[in-house]
XYZ file of C-alpha atoms in Angstrom:
222
model
C -0.009 0.681 -0.031
C 3.002 2.471 -0.881
C 2.393 5.585 -3.132
C -1.263 5.704 -1.213
C -3.550 9.268 -2.276
C -6.151 9.899 -0.998
C -8.844 13.053 -2.529
C -11.666 14.684 -1.506
C -14.506 14.637 -4.052
C -18.501 15.563 -3.842
C -21.055 13.231 -4.706
C -23.434 14.753 -6.571
C -26.667 11.286 -6.949
C -24.990 8.403 -3.236
C -27.085 5.518 -5.220
C -25.907 4.192 -8.220
C -29.469 1.636 -9.816
C -29.046 -0.996 -10.711
C -30.206 -3.620 -13.566
C -30.195 -7.868 -13.659
C -29.334 -8.039 -9.225
C -30.894 -8.689 -6.869
C -30.907 -4.988 -5.889
C -32.182 -2.309 -6.955
C -29.566 0.480 -5.505
C -25.741 0.208 -5.354
C -23.691 2.484 -2.638
C -19.915 3.127 -3.110
C -17.958 4.927 -0.643
C -15.188 5.532 -2.251
C -13.762 4.910 -5.337
C -10.357 2.863 -5.460
C -9.985 0.142 -3.875
C -6.819 -0.892 -1.104
C -7.068 -4.901 -1.886
C -6.230 -5.145 -4.950
C -8.481 -7.839 -5.720
C -6.625 -8.717 -9.728
C -9.870 -9.474 -10.706
C -11.192 -6.942 -9.808
C -13.720 -4.816 -12.627
C -13.901 -2.131 -11.416
C -10.072 -1.247 -12.347
C -11.149 1.309 -15.165
C -12.705 3.111 -13.114
C -10.466 6.629 -12.546
C -9.732 6.401 -16.256
C -12.711 6.184 -18.223
C -14.321 8.358 -14.727
C -11.638 11.697 -14.218
C -9.093 11.197 -18.242
C -10.294 13.932 -20.120
C -7.658 11.768 -22.441
C -8.831 8.615 -21.320
C -11.924 9.252 -22.625
C -10.933 10.451 -25.655
C -8.539 7.486 -25.706
C -11.539 5.110 -25.712
C -14.289 7.195 -27.370
C -12.308 7.801 -30.537
C -11.289 3.712 -30.577
C -14.854 3.178 -30.369
C -15.292 5.779 -33.596
C -12.543 3.673 -35.743
C -14.852 0.827 -35.285
C -11.557 -0.915 -32.706
C -12.706 -4.749 -32.240
C -10.751 -7.312 -30.191
C -7.569 -6.560 -32.493
C -7.399 -3.764 -32.405
C -8.570 -2.505 -27.785
C -6.057 -5.116 -26.211
C -5.677 -5.870 -22.653
C -3.291 -7.255 -20.622
C -2.487 -8.408 -17.030
C -0.151 -9.494 -14.576
C -0.170 -8.789 -10.594
C 0.694 -5.507 -11.359
C -0.693 -3.481 -13.777
C -3.525 -3.743 -16.223
C -2.492 -1.848 -19.533
C -4.988 -0.830 -22.347
C -3.339 -0.171 -26.047
C -5.439 1.319 -29.200
C -4.809 1.121 -32.591
C -4.502 5.328 -31.641
C -1.245 4.529 -29.565
C -2.109 5.236 -26.185
C -1.879 3.129 -23.762
C -2.750 3.541 -19.004
C -1.748 1.602 -16.293
C -5.618 0.798 -14.256
C -3.907 -0.556 -11.520
C -1.652 1.074 -9.837
C -4.138 5.016 -10.310
C -6.948 2.121 -9.049
C -5.036 0.758 -6.532
C -3.071 3.814 -5.191
C -6.171 6.883 -5.529
C -8.225 6.436 -3.309
C -10.781 8.435 -3.802
C -12.962 9.973 -0.688
C -17.427 11.520 -1.290
C -16.545 13.439 1.353
C -20.365 14.901 1.473
C -21.550 11.136 0.889
C -23.263 10.695 5.217
C -25.978 14.201 3.611
C -26.310 12.876 -0.024
C -27.838 9.907 1.256
C -30.237 11.665 4.558
C -30.817 13.702 0.816
C -32.238 10.459 -0.786
C -33.535 8.668 2.050
C -36.099 11.202 2.725
C -36.727 12.196 -0.863
C -41.484 11.594 -0.582
C -40.011 9.129 -3.628
C -37.714 7.255 -1.919
C -39.559 3.745 -1.784
C -36.618 1.794 1.315
C -35.559 0.102 -1.043
C -32.176 -2.345 -0.285
C -29.047 -1.444 -0.999
C -25.989 -2.743 -1.656
C -23.334 -0.853 -0.501
C -19.598 -1.649 -1.413
C -20.537 -3.487 -5.334
C -17.674 -1.658 -6.303
C -14.869 -0.698 -3.908
C -15.275 -2.240 -0.608
C -16.367 0.137 1.636
C -14.017 -1.908 4.392
C -10.996 -1.055 2.478
C -7.404 -0.419 5.392
C -8.630 3.239 4.628
C -11.790 2.747 6.282
C -9.726 1.711 9.794
C -8.377 5.788 10.089
C -11.772 6.757 7.841
C -14.745 5.795 10.179
C -17.098 6.797 7.187
C -19.102 4.222 7.183
C -20.864 4.412 11.679
C -22.132 6.963 10.018
C -23.633 5.253 6.377
C -25.113 2.679 8.827
C -26.365 5.341 11.217
C -28.648 6.918 8.021
C -30.121 3.132 7.260
C -30.813 3.385 10.990
C -32.990 6.765 11.452
C -35.166 5.690 7.747
C -35.015 1.667 8.958
C -34.029 1.243 4.482
C -32.929 -2.766 4.193
C -29.594 -3.382 3.839
C -27.036 -5.464 1.887
C -22.751 -4.926 2.829
C -20.380 -6.370 0.741
C -17.040 -6.882 1.548
C -13.851 -9.204 1.511
C -12.965 -7.482 5.397
C -13.339 -8.573 9.493
C -12.849 -4.818 10.048
C -16.991 -4.549 9.791
C -16.780 -6.134 12.666
C -16.162 -2.580 14.530
C -19.551 -1.890 13.389
C -21.766 -5.258 14.701
C -24.433 -3.147 17.416
C -24.408 -0.908 14.478
C -25.746 -3.904 12.879
C -27.238 -5.690 14.995
C -29.492 -2.255 15.914
C -30.177 -2.269 12.279
C -30.882 -6.166 11.560
C -33.625 -5.551 14.858
C -35.950 -2.133 12.796
C -35.246 -4.210 8.898
C -33.725 -6.349 6.198
C -29.767 -6.879 6.821
C -27.171 -9.298 4.341
C -23.380 -9.372 5.393
C -21.828 -10.791 1.923
C -18.548 -11.978 2.260
C -17.234 -13.426 -0.222
C -15.077 -16.629 0.566
C -12.130 -16.620 -3.256
C -9.890 -19.382 -1.498
C -9.062 -21.528 1.402
C -5.346 -21.790 0.224
C -3.533 -18.518 1.650
C -0.683 -18.444 -0.651
C -2.714 -18.073 -3.938
C -5.280 -15.391 -1.923
C -1.618 -12.976 -1.133
C -1.027 -13.529 -5.155
C -4.429 -12.834 -6.280
C -5.818 -10.808 -2.739
C -2.831 -9.399 -1.604
C -4.328 -7.028 0.971
C -7.342 -8.255 2.987
C -7.885 -10.551 5.661
C -7.562 -14.467 5.306
C -10.380 -16.445 4.762
C -11.335 -18.069 7.355
C -10.395 -14.452 10.011
C -14.034 -13.533 6.564
C -15.536 -17.250 7.624
C -15.487 -16.301 11.439
C -16.820 -12.873 10.970
C -20.093 -14.524 8.842
C -20.104 -17.134 12.012
C -19.847 -13.606 14.168
C -22.845 -11.481 12.830
C -25.279 -14.842 12.053
C -24.614 -14.699 16.381
C -24.217 -11.609 17.508
C -27.157 -9.768 14.847
C -30.470 -10.606 13.344
C -28.982 -10.223 9.896
């Protein structure tokens, strides 16, 4: 986790509408993730959402009829490069893993959306793109404030995480689970620690995740 950069941004809309999933809404309090999972589908997000040059590169490649032969994706443990027939290239992994965008107004924006008369208290998945309990959260402590908003409005929630840091907030999760639907989803890729350290180097061990899920089941109504 060397060369870590924190960048504050404002979010206009805290919840993203999701299709073809068991839930309709997704909430991500961070952009970028320190877990460094090599299979992460979100690694392009910094470049396509923030960099004008990259957006132009992507647009030009489409306009020029780019296909699987002209847009090449190459994966390795350190970087992901995207090359187009315009000879533009950029490194996605390093930015996504090391540049953590913190949505400084996410709590206020979420409460504003929950207050709307049009809001129907639908299930919100928290952390579907970037893990809300990545190492950054230990310092910034945004999730307790997010959970307080869910408790205030009795809104159902799913929390997806690969971290046992969520146990820090188990009392809040228990409180919410007594008011509405709560589901804690912890993915376990492998119990082979040598493999896990290669593909998910900054996550907690699979056994810690399993123990986390056991505690949530035993100590809450989730």
